[in-house]
mmCIF file with all atom_site columns, C-alpha atoms in Angstrom:
data_model
loop_
_atom_site.group_PDB
_atom_site.id
_atom_site.type_symbol
_atom_site.label_atom_id
_atom_site.label_alt_id
_atom_site.label_comp_id
_atom_site.label_asym_id
_atom_site.label_entity_id
_atom_site.label_seq_id
_atom_site.pdbx_PDB_ins_code
_atom_site.Cartn_x
_atom_site.Cartn_y
_atom_site.Cartn_z
_atom_site.occupancy
_atom_site.B_iso_or_equiv
_atom_site.pdbx_formal_charge
_atom_site.auth_seq_id
_atom_site.auth_comp_id
_atom_site.auth_asym_id
_atom_site.auth_atom_id
_atom_site.pdbx_PDB_model_num
ATOM 1   C CA . MET A 1 1   ? 0.000   0.000  0.000   1.00 81.00 ? 1   MET A CA 1
ATOM 2   C CA . LEU A 1 2   ? 1.270   3.467  -0.905  1.00 87.00 ? 2   LEU A CA 1
ATOM 3   C CA . TYR A 1 3   ? 0.757   6.104  1.784   1.00 93.00 ? 3   TYR A CA 1
ATOM 4   C CA . TYR A 1 4   ? 2.414   8.973  -0.057  1.00 93.00 ? 4   TYR A CA 1
ATOM 5   C CA . VAL A 1 5   ? 4.914   9.637  -2.822  1.00 95.00 ? 5   VAL A CA 1
ATOM 6   C CA . SER A 1 6   ? 7.536   12.347 -2.590  1.00 95.00 ? 6   SER A CA 1
ATOM 7   C CA . GLY A 1 7   ? 9.923   13.711 -5.176  1.00 96.00 ? 7   GLY A CA 1
ATOM 8   C CA . PRO A 1 8   ? 10.304  16.210 -8.032  1.00 96.00 ? 8   PRO A CA 1
ATOM 9   C CA . VAL A 1 9   ? 7.252   16.849 -10.216 1.00 97.00 ? 9   VAL A CA 1
ATOM 10  C CA . ALA A 1 10  ? 8.378   15.402 -13.560 1.00 96.00 ? 10  ALA A CA 1
ATOM 11  C CA . VAL A 1 11  ? 5.135   15.925 -15.488 1.00 96.00 ? 11  VAL A CA 1
ATOM 12  C CA . LEU A 1 12  ? 2.262   18.280 -14.719 1.00 96.00 ? 12  LEU A CA 1
ATOM 13  C CA . GLU A 1 13  ? -0.800  18.167 -16.956 1.00 94.00 ? 13  GLU A CA 1
ATOM 14  C CA . PRO A 1 14  ? -4.505  18.803 -16.347 1.00 92.00 ? 14  PRO A CA 1
ATOM 15  C CA . GLY A 1 15  ? -5.624  16.027 -14.032 1.00 94.00 ? 15  GLY A CA 1
ATOM 16  C CA . LEU A 1 16  ? -2.192  14.351 -13.896 1.00 96.00 ? 16  LEU A CA 1
ATOM 17  C CA . ALA A 1 17  ? 1.024   14.767 -11.939 1.00 97.00 ? 17  ALA A CA 1
ATOM 18  C CA . VAL A 1 18  ? 4.003   12.440 -12.268 1.00 97.00 ? 18  VAL A CA 1
ATOM 19  C CA . ILE A 1 19  ? 6.253   12.305 -9.210  1.00 97.00 ? 19  ILE A CA 1
ATOM 20  C CA . ASP A 1 20  ? 9.807   11.045 -9.752  1.00 96.00 ? 20  ASP A CA 1
ATOM 21  C CA . CYS A 1 21  ? 10.662  8.775  -6.822  1.00 94.00 ? 21  CYS A CA 1
ATOM 22  C CA . GLY A 1 22  ? 14.239  7.585  -7.250  1.00 91.00 ? 22  GLY A CA 1
ATOM 23  C CA . GLY A 1 23  ? 13.968  7.232  -10.999 1.00 92.00 ? 23  GLY A CA 1
ATOM 24  C CA . VAL A 1 24  ? 10.462  5.720  -10.963 1.00 94.00 ? 24  VAL A CA 1
ATOM 25  C CA . GLY A 1 25  ? 7.662   7.993  -12.127 1.00 95.00 ? 25  GLY A CA 1
ATOM 26  C CA . TYR A 1 26  ? 4.373   7.589  -10.261 1.00 95.00 ? 26  TYR A CA 1
ATOM 27  C CA . GLY A 1 27  ? 1.489   8.920  -12.321 1.00 96.00 ? 27  GLY A CA 1
ATOM 28  C CA . CYS A 1 28  ? -1.142  10.356 -9.992  1.00 97.00 ? 28  CYS A CA 1
ATOM 29  C CA . ARG A 1 29  ? -4.574  11.649 -10.884 1.00 96.00 ? 29  ARG A CA 1
ATOM 30  C CA . VAL A 1 30  ? -4.939  15.035 -9.208  1.00 97.00 ? 30  VAL A CA 1
ATOM 31  C CA . THR A 1 31  ? -7.609  17.673 -8.697  1.00 95.00 ? 31  THR A CA 1
ATOM 32  C CA . ALA A 1 32  ? -7.261  21.226 -9.947  1.00 93.00 ? 32  ALA A CA 1
ATOM 33  C CA . TYR A 1 33  ? -6.892  22.188 -6.282  1.00 91.00 ? 33  TYR A CA 1
ATOM 34  C CA . THR A 1 34  ? -3.802  19.995 -5.883  1.00 94.00 ? 34  THR A CA 1
ATOM 35  C CA . ALA A 1 35  ? -2.382  20.782 -9.329  1.00 94.00 ? 35  ALA A CA 1
ATOM 36  C CA . GLY A 1 36  ? -2.563  24.481 -8.517  1.00 92.00 ? 36  GLY A CA 1
ATOM 37  C CA . GLN A 1 37  ? -0.114  23.955 -5.651  1.00 92.00 ? 37  GLN A CA 1
ATOM 38  C CA . LEU A 1 38  ? 2.432   21.938 -7.643  1.00 95.00 ? 38  LEU A CA 1
ATOM 39  C CA . LYS A 1 39  ? 5.300   23.293 -9.731  1.00 95.00 ? 39  LYS A CA 1
ATOM 40  C CA . LEU A 1 40  ? 7.216   21.440 -12.411 1.00 95.00 ? 40  LEU A CA 1
ATOM 41  C CA . ASN A 1 41  ? 10.629  20.162 -11.268 1.00 95.00 ? 41  ASN A CA 1
ATOM 42  C CA . GLN A 1 42  ? 9.976   21.128 -7.654  1.00 96.00 ? 42  GLN A CA 1
ATOM 43  C CA . THR A 1 43  ? 9.723   18.525 -4.897  1.00 96.00 ? 43  THR A CA 1
ATOM 44  C CA . ALA A 1 44  ? 6.218   17.683 -3.732  1.00 96.00 ? 44  ALA A CA 1
ATOM 45  C CA . ARG A 1 45  ? 4.510   15.143 -1.500  1.00 96.00 ? 45  ARG A CA 1
ATOM 46  C CA . LEU A 1 46  ? 1.183   13.638 -2.523  1.00 97.00 ? 46  LEU A CA 1
ATOM 47  C CA . TYR A 1 47  ? -0.942  11.471 -0.250  1.00 96.00 ? 47  TYR A CA 1
ATOM 48  C CA . ILE A 1 48  ? -2.133  8.449  -2.191  1.00 96.00 ? 48  ILE A CA 1
ATOM 49  C CA . THR A 1 49  ? -5.456  6.627  -2.453  1.00 96.00 ? 49  THR A CA 1
ATOM 50  C CA . GLU A 1 50  ? -5.280  3.538  -4.642  1.00 93.00 ? 50  GLU A CA 1
ATOM 51  C CA . SER A 1 51  ? -8.101  2.350  -6.885  1.00 87.00 ? 51  SER A CA 1
ATOM 52  C CA . ILE A 1 52  ? -7.639  -1.190 -8.153  1.00 81.00 ? 52  ILE A CA 1
ATOM 53  C CA . ARG A 1 53  ? -10.060 -2.714 -10.657 1.00 77.00 ? 53  ARG A CA 1
ATOM 54  C CA . GLU A 1 54  ? -9.822  -5.576 -13.124 1.00 76.00 ? 54  GLU A CA 1
ATOM 55  C CA . ASP A 1 55  ? -8.957  -3.243 -15.978 1.00 79.00 ? 55  ASP A CA 1
ATOM 56  C CA . ALA A 1 56  ? -7.112  -0.447 -14.181 1.00 77.00 ? 56  ALA A CA 1
ATOM 57  C CA . PHE A 1 57  ? -4.802  0.467  -11.302 1.00 87.00 ? 57  PHE A CA 1
ATOM 58  C CA . ASP A 1 58  ? -5.120  4.172  -10.584 1.00 92.00 ? 58  ASP A CA 1
ATOM 59  C CA . LEU A 1 59  ? -3.330  6.349  -8.062  1.00 95.00 ? 59  LEU A CA 1
ATOM 60  C CA . TYR A 1 60  ? -5.124  9.445  -6.784  1.00 97.00 ? 60  TYR A CA 1
ATOM 61  C CA . GLY A 1 61  ? -2.773  12.012 -5.300  1.00 97.00 ? 61  GLY A CA 1
ATOM 62  C CA . PHE A 1 62  ? -3.691  14.776 -2.863  1.00 96.00 ? 62  PHE A CA 1
ATOM 63  C CA . ILE A 1 63  ? -1.671  17.708 -1.587  1.00 94.00 ? 63  ILE A CA 1
ATOM 64  C CA . SER A 1 64  ? -3.173  17.324 1.915   1.00 92.00 ? 64  SER A CA 1
ATOM 65  C CA . ARG A 1 65  ? -4.729  14.683 4.138   1.00 91.00 ? 65  ARG A CA 1
ATOM 66  C CA . GLU A 1 66  ? -7.740  16.982 4.346   1.00 90.00 ? 66  GLU A CA 1
ATOM 67  C CA . GLU A 1 67  ? -8.391  16.713 0.615   1.00 93.00 ? 67  GLU A CA 1
ATOM 68  C CA . GLN A 1 68  ? -7.756  12.964 0.648   1.00 95.00 ? 68  GLN A CA 1
ATOM 69  C CA . ARG A 1 69  ? -10.265 12.528 3.474   1.00 92.00 ? 69  ARG A CA 1
ATOM 70  C CA . CYS A 1 70  ? -12.890 14.437 1.461   1.00 93.00 ? 70  CYS A CA 1
ATOM 71  C CA . PHE A 1 71  ? -12.235 12.212 -1.558  1.00 95.00 ? 71  PHE A CA 1
ATOM 72  C CA . GLU A 1 72  ? -12.645 9.059  0.523   1.00 94.00 ? 72  GLU A CA 1
ATOM 73  C CA . LEU A 1 73  ? -15.870 10.362 2.057   1.00 94.00 ? 73  LEU A CA 1
ATOM 74  C CA . LEU A 1 74  ? -17.248 11.227 -1.376  1.00 95.00 ? 74  LEU A CA 1
ATOM 75  C CA . THR A 1 75  ? -16.462 7.836  -2.877  1.00 94.00 ? 75  THR A CA 1
ATOM 76  C CA . SER A 1 76  ? -18.181 6.153  0.087   1.00 94.00 ? 76  SER A CA 1
ATOM 77  C CA . VAL A 1 77  ? -21.482 7.612  -1.174  1.00 94.00 ? 77  VAL A CA 1
ATOM 78  C CA . ASN A 1 78  ? -23.436 5.252  -3.421  1.00 91.00 ? 78  ASN A CA 1
ATOM 79  C CA . GLY A 1 79  ? -23.300 6.483  -7.002  1.00 89.00 ? 79  GLY A CA 1
ATOM 80  C CA . VAL A 1 80  ? -20.240 8.696  -6.534  1.00 93.00 ? 80  VAL A CA 1
ATOM 81  C CA . GLY A 1 81  ? -17.172 7.311  -8.278  1.00 91.00 ? 81  GLY A CA 1
ATOM 82  C CA . PRO A 1 82  ? -13.602 8.604  -8.242  1.00 93.00 ? 82  PRO A CA 1
ATOM 83  C CA . LYS A 1 83  ? -14.183 10.721 -11.357 1.00 92.00 ? 83  LYS A CA 1
ATOM 84  C CA . ALA A 1 84  ? -17.146 12.584 -9.823  1.00 93.00 ? 84  ALA A CA 1
ATOM 85  C CA . ALA A 1 85  ? -15.324 12.981 -6.497  1.00 94.00 ? 85  ALA A CA 1
ATOM 86  C CA . MET A 1 86  ? -12.310 14.504 -8.240  1.00 95.00 ? 86  MET A CA 1
ATOM 87  C CA . ALA A 1 87  ? -14.571 16.844 -10.216 1.00 94.00 ? 87  ALA A CA 1
ATOM 88  C CA . ILE A 1 88  ? -16.272 18.070 -7.027  1.00 94.00 ? 88  ILE A CA 1
ATOM 89  C CA . LEU A 1 89  ? -12.968 18.716 -5.269  1.00 94.00 ? 89  LEU A CA 1
ATOM 90  C CA . SER A 1 90  ? -11.559 20.378 -8.390  1.00 92.00 ? 90  SER A CA 1
ATOM 91  C CA . SER A 1 91  ? -14.455 22.822 -8.547  1.00 82.00 ? 91  SER A CA 1
ATOM 92  C CA . GLY A 1 92  ? -14.077 24.123 -5.016  1.00 76.00 ? 92  GLY A CA 1
ATOM 93  C CA . GLY A 1 93  ? -11.365 22.398 -3.005  1.00 83.00 ? 93  GLY A CA 1
ATOM 94  C CA . PRO A 1 94  ? -11.876 20.621 0.322   1.00 87.00 ? 94  PRO A CA 1
ATOM 95  C CA . GLN A 1 95  ? -12.908 23.743 2.246   1.00 83.00 ? 95  GLN A CA 1
ATOM 96  C CA . ASN A 1 96  ? -15.689 24.684 -0.149  1.00 85.00 ? 96  ASN A CA 1
ATOM 97  C CA . PHE A 1 97  ? -16.833 21.070 -0.366  1.00 89.00 ? 97  PHE A CA 1
ATOM 98  C CA . THR A 1 98  ? -17.122 20.901 3.415   1.00 87.00 ? 98  THR A CA 1
ATOM 99  C CA . LEU A 1 99  ? -19.073 24.150 3.512   1.00 84.00 ? 99  LEU A CA 1
ATOM 100 C CA . ALA A 1 100 ? -21.377 22.918 0.739   1.00 87.00 ? 100 ALA A CA 1
ATOM 101 C CA . VAL A 1 101 ? -22.239 19.765 2.690   1.00 89.00 ? 101 VAL A CA 1
ATOM 102 C CA . MET A 1 102 ? -22.619 21.542 6.025   1.00 84.00 ? 102 MET A CA 1
ATOM 103 C CA . THR A 1 103 ? -24.861 24.247 4.558   1.00 83.00 ? 103 THR A CA 1
ATOM 104 C CA . GLY A 1 104 ? -26.762 22.012 2.107   1.00 87.00 ? 104 GLY A CA 1
ATOM 105 C CA . ASP A 1 105 ? -25.486 23.963 -0.904  1.00 87.00 ? 105 ASP A CA 1
ATOM 106 C CA . GLU A 1 106 ? -26.490 21.772 -3.851  1.00 90.00 ? 106 GLU A CA 1
ATOM 107 C CA . LYS A 1 107 ? -25.409 24.381 -6.408  1.00 89.00 ? 107 LYS A CA 1
ATOM 108 C CA . MET A 1 108 ? -21.760 24.146 -5.427  1.00 87.00 ? 108 MET A CA 1
ATOM 109 C CA . LEU A 1 109 ? -21.835 20.352 -5.847  1.00 91.00 ? 109 LEU A CA 1
ATOM 110 C CA . THR A 1 110 ? -23.750 20.360 -9.133  1.00 91.00 ? 110 THR A CA 1
ATOM 111 C CA . ALA A 1 111 ? -21.247 22.859 -10.544 1.00 89.00 ? 111 ALA A CA 1
ATOM 112 C CA . ALA A 1 112 ? -18.907 19.873 -10.889 1.00 88.00 ? 112 ALA A CA 1
ATOM 113 C CA . GLN A 1 113 ? -19.070 18.076 -14.222 1.00 86.00 ? 113 GLN A CA 1
ATOM 114 C CA . GLY A 1 114 ? -21.215 14.937 -14.136 1.00 85.00 ? 114 GLY A CA 1
ATOM 115 C CA . VAL A 1 115 ? -22.862 15.686 -10.776 1.00 90.00 ? 115 VAL A CA 1
ATOM 116 C CA . GLY A 1 116 ? -26.636 16.053 -10.932 1.00 91.00 ? 116 GLY A CA 1
ATOM 117 C CA . LYS A 1 117 ? -29.106 17.292 -8.360  1.00 92.00 ? 117 LYS A CA 1
ATOM 118 C CA . LYS A 1 118 ? -30.002 13.823 -7.052  1.00 93.00 ? 118 LYS A CA 1
ATOM 119 C CA . ILE A 1 119 ? -26.365 12.895 -6.485  1.00 93.00 ? 119 ILE A CA 1
ATOM 120 C CA . ALA A 1 120 ? -25.742 16.247 -4.782  1.00 93.00 ? 120 ALA A CA 1
ATOM 121 C CA . GLN A 1 121 ? -28.692 15.666 -2.456  1.00 93.00 ? 121 GLN A CA 1
ATOM 122 C CA . ARG A 1 122 ? -27.435 12.169 -1.638  1.00 93.00 ? 122 ARG A CA 1
ATOM 123 C CA . ILE A 1 123 ? -23.949 13.496 -0.855  1.00 94.00 ? 123 ILE A CA 1
ATOM 124 C CA . ILE A 1 124 ? -25.372 16.095 1.516   1.00 92.00 ? 124 ILE A CA 1
ATOM 125 C CA . LEU A 1 125 ? -27.728 13.583 3.163   1.00 91.00 ? 125 LEU A CA 1
ATOM 126 C CA . GLU A 1 126 ? -25.092 10.903 3.701   1.00 91.00 ? 126 GLU A CA 1
ATOM 127 C CA . LEU A 1 127 ? -22.108 13.075 4.616   1.00 92.00 ? 127 LEU A CA 1
ATOM 128 C CA . LYS A 1 128 ? -23.588 15.888 6.685   1.00 84.00 ? 128 LYS A CA 1
ATOM 129 C CA . ASP A 1 129 ? -23.663 13.744 9.814   1.00 79.00 ? 129 ASP A CA 1
ATOM 130 C CA . LYS A 1 130 ? -20.146 12.442 9.169   1.00 81.00 ? 130 LYS A CA 1
ATOM 131 C CA . LEU A 1 131 ? -18.774 15.941 8.699   1.00 74.00 ? 131 LEU A CA 1
ATOM 132 C CA . GLY A 1 132 ? -21.007 17.246 11.466  1.00 57.00 ? 132 GLY A CA 1
ATOM 133 C CA . GLY A 1 133 ? -19.640 14.709 13.891  1.00 46.00 ? 133 GLY A CA 1
ATOM 134 C CA . THR A 1 134 ? -22.206 12.337 15.302  1.00 35.00 ? 134 THR A CA 1
ATOM 135 C CA . ALA A 1 135 ? -19.376 10.615 17.156  1.00 35.00 ? 135 ALA A CA 1
ATOM 136 C CA . GLU A 1 136 ? -18.642 11.713 20.685  1.00 33.00 ? 136 GLU A CA 1
ATOM 137 C CA . LEU A 1 137 ? -15.442 13.682 21.046  1.00 33.00 ? 137 LEU A CA 1
ATOM 138 C CA . ASP A 1 138 ? -12.942 13.753 23.863  1.00 34.00 ? 138 ASP A CA 1
ATOM 139 C CA . PHE A 1 139 ? -12.347 17.387 24.703  1.00 32.00 ? 139 PHE A CA 1
ATOM 140 C CA . SER A 1 140 ? -10.266 16.547 27.763  1.00 33.00 ? 140 SER A CA 1
ATOM 141 C CA . THR A 1 141 ? -7.001  16.399 25.815  1.00 32.00 ? 141 THR A CA 1
ATOM 142 C CA . GLY A 1 142 ? -5.258  19.167 23.960  1.00 35.00 ? 142 GLY A CA 1
ATOM 143 C CA . PRO A 1 143 ? -5.560  22.938 24.389  1.00 35.00 ? 143 PRO A CA 1
ATOM 144 C CA . ILE A 1 144 ? -9.246  23.244 23.536  1.00 34.00 ? 144 ILE A CA 1
ATOM 145 C CA . ALA A 1 145 ? -10.774 26.093 25.434  1.00 35.00 ? 145 ALA A CA 1
ATOM 146 C CA . ALA A 1 146 ? -14.017 24.799 26.920  1.00 34.00 ? 146 ALA A CA 1
ATOM 147 C CA . ALA A 1 147 ? -15.529 23.784 23.595  1.00 38.00 ? 147 ALA A CA 1
ATOM 148 C CA . PRO A 1 148 ? -18.332 21.683 25.090  1.00 38.00 ? 148 PRO A CA 1
ATOM 149 C CA . THR A 1 149 ? -19.593 24.582 27.194  1.00 36.00 ? 149 THR A CA 1
ATOM 150 C CA . GLN A 1 150 ? -20.193 26.618 24.039  1.00 44.00 ? 150 GLN A CA 1
ATOM 151 C CA . GLY A 1 151 ? -23.125 24.402 23.122  1.00 53.00 ? 151 GLY A CA 1
ATOM 152 C CA . GLY A 1 152 ? -23.888 21.754 20.560  1.00 71.00 ? 152 GLY A CA 1
ATOM 153 C CA . SER A 1 153 ? -22.921 23.910 17.589  1.00 77.00 ? 153 SER A CA 1
ATOM 154 C CA . ALA A 1 154 ? -19.329 24.259 18.787  1.00 79.00 ? 154 ALA A CA 1
ATOM 155 C CA . ALA A 1 155 ? -19.039 20.528 19.464  1.00 78.00 ? 155 ALA A CA 1
ATOM 156 C CA . LEU A 1 156 ? -20.363 19.704 15.993  1.00 78.00 ? 156 LEU A CA 1
ATOM 157 C CA . ALA A 1 157 ? -18.021 22.236 14.399  1.00 80.00 ? 157 ALA A CA 1
ATOM 158 C CA . HIS A 1 158 ? -15.057 20.684 16.242  1.00 80.00 ? 158 HIS A CA 1
ATOM 159 C CA . ALA A 1 159 ? -16.140 17.237 15.042  1.00 77.00 ? 159 ALA A CA 1
ATOM 160 C CA . ALA A 1 160 ? -16.513 18.366 11.436  1.00 78.00 ? 160 ALA A CA 1
ATOM 161 C CA . LEU A 1 161 ? -13.055 19.921 11.439  1.00 80.00 ? 161 LEU A CA 1
ATOM 162 C CA . GLN A 1 162 ? -11.515 16.853 13.069  1.00 76.00 ? 162 GLN A CA 1
ATOM 163 C CA . GLU A 1 163 ? -13.077 14.695 10.332  1.00 70.00 ? 163 GLU A CA 1
ATOM 164 C CA . LEU A 1 164 ? -11.123 16.833 7.855   1.00 73.00 ? 164 LEU A CA 1
ATOM 165 C CA . GLY A 1 165 ? -7.898  15.991 9.637   1.00 72.00 ? 165 GLY A CA 1
ATOM 166 C CA . TYR A 1 166 ? -7.304  19.145 11.674  1.00 79.00 ? 166 TYR A CA 1
ATOM 167 C CA . SER A 1 167 ? -5.740  18.697 15.115  1.00 82.00 ? 167 SER A CA 1
ATOM 168 C CA . PRO A 1 168 ? -7.485  19.861 18.306  1.00 83.00 ? 168 PRO A CA 1
ATOM 169 C CA . ALA A 1 169 ? -4.863  22.599 18.679  1.00 85.00 ? 169 ALA A CA 1
ATOM 170 C CA . GLU A 1 170 ? -5.446  23.866 15.116  1.00 85.00 ? 170 GLU A CA 1
ATOM 171 C CA . ILE A 1 171 ? -9.218  23.860 15.618  1.00 87.00 ? 171 ILE A CA 1
ATOM 172 C CA . SER A 1 172 ? -8.980  25.679 18.936  1.00 86.00 ? 172 SER A CA 1
ATOM 173 C CA . ALA A 1 173 ? -6.761  28.366 17.405  1.00 87.00 ? 173 ALA A CA 1
ATOM 174 C CA . ALA A 1 174 ? -8.997  28.743 14.328  1.00 87.00 ? 174 ALA A CA 1
ATOM 175 C CA . LEU A 1 175 ? -12.151 29.153 16.421  1.00 86.00 ? 175 LEU A CA 1
ATOM 176 C CA . LYS A 1 176 ? -10.580 31.669 18.788  1.00 85.00 ? 176 LYS A CA 1
ATOM 177 C CA . GLY A 1 177 ? -12.760 34.767 18.795  1.00 83.00 ? 177 GLY A CA 1
ATOM 178 C CA . ALA A 1 178 ? -15.731 33.067 17.127  1.00 85.00 ? 178 ALA A CA 1
ATOM 179 C CA . ASP A 1 179 ? -19.236 33.818 18.351  1.00 84.00 ? 179 ASP A CA 1
ATOM 180 C CA . PRO A 1 180 ? -20.100 30.974 20.768  1.00 76.00 ? 180 PRO A CA 1
ATOM 181 C CA . ASN A 1 181 ? -23.771 31.319 19.829  1.00 81.00 ? 181 ASN A CA 1
ATOM 182 C CA . ALA A 1 182 ? -23.149 30.933 16.089  1.00 84.00 ? 182 ALA A CA 1
ATOM 183 C CA . SER A 1 183 ? -24.525 27.977 14.141  1.00 81.00 ? 183 SER A CA 1
ATOM 184 C CA . THR A 1 184 ? -22.419 24.936 13.317  1.00 79.00 ? 184 THR A CA 1
ATOM 185 C CA . GLU A 1 185 ? -22.168 26.024 9.679   1.00 77.00 ? 185 GLU A CA 1
ATOM 186 C CA . ASP A 1 186 ? -21.017 29.520 10.625  1.00 82.00 ? 186 ASP A CA 1
ATOM 187 C CA . LEU A 1 187 ? -18.410 28.163 13.024  1.00 85.00 ? 187 LEU A CA 1
ATOM 188 C CA . VAL A 1 188 ? -17.012 25.762 10.411  1.00 83.00 ? 188 VAL A CA 1
ATOM 189 C CA . ARG A 1 189 ? -16.937 28.574 7.855   1.00 80.00 ? 189 ARG A CA 1
ATOM 190 C CA . TYR A 1 190 ? -15.188 30.878 10.353  1.00 85.00 ? 190 TYR A CA 1
ATOM 191 C CA . ALA A 1 191 ? -12.561 28.251 11.195  1.00 85.00 ? 191 ALA A CA 1
ATOM 192 C CA . LEU A 1 192 ? -11.861 27.296 7.584   1.00 82.00 ? 192 LEU A CA 1
ATOM 193 C CA . ARG A 1 193 ? -11.439 30.917 6.602   1.00 80.00 ? 193 ARG A CA 1
ATOM 194 C CA . ALA A 1 194 ? -9.051  31.448 9.505   1.00 81.00 ? 194 ALA A CA 1
ATOM 195 C CA . MET A 1 195 ? -7.004  28.421 8.455   1.00 76.00 ? 195 MET A CA 1
ATOM 196 C CA . VAL A 1 196 ? -6.901  29.498 4.809   1.00 70.00 ? 196 VAL A CA 1
ATOM 197 C CA . MET A 1 197 ? -5.726  32.995 5.795   1.00 69.00 ? 197 MET A CA 1
ATOM 198 C CA . LYS A 1 198 ? -3.099  31.521 8.120   1.00 64.00 ? 198 LYS A CA 1
ATOM 199 C CA . GLY A 1 199 ? -1.904  29.149 5.369   1.00 54.00 ? 199 GLY A CA 1
#
C-alpha cells in the first residue's frame, strides 16, 4: 500500500502529476486544487489513495490529508465514483466542499461536471452527519478552550473539522474569537477561513 509519494514533479498536466521517486515515475490523478499547488521540477509530497479494478490500477494524489479525506468520504457515497469525487474537489477544493455539505449547498456540488441534483442531495444527506460529527469527542485532551460549554454547535463544528484531519490545537486556534452562539455552519466557515488565511 502506498501512503504517499515524494519527489520532483516530472510531469504536470490537467488532471495528472508524475512524481519522480528515485527514478520511478508515479502517475497520480490530481484535482485542480492539488495541481494548482504543484510546480514542475519542484519537490512535492502527494498522499495516495489507490483504486484497483480488473482493468485499471489508478493512483489518486492529494496535496493534503484533508483533501484525501474528502475524496474518501465522497467515494463512500453510493453512485459517486472517483471521477465525480475529483470533479467536485476540483471545482471548489476541500474547504468549499465541506461548507457545501454543512450548509446544504447543492449548487456548489452540481457545478462539478457529471454531478446532478439527485447525487448532490445524496452526498449532503449521507455526509452531513459524518462531517457534522455524530461521534462523541474527547475534549479533555489538547488545548481546547471549553468547547463543550459553548453548546452543541461548537461541538459539531469541532467534530466536522476533526473529520477533515485538523488537530485539536489547530481547531482551537482557528475558532478563537468566534461567536459561541453561532450555528455549526457559521463556526465551520469561520474556522476554515481562519485556516486558509493563516496558510
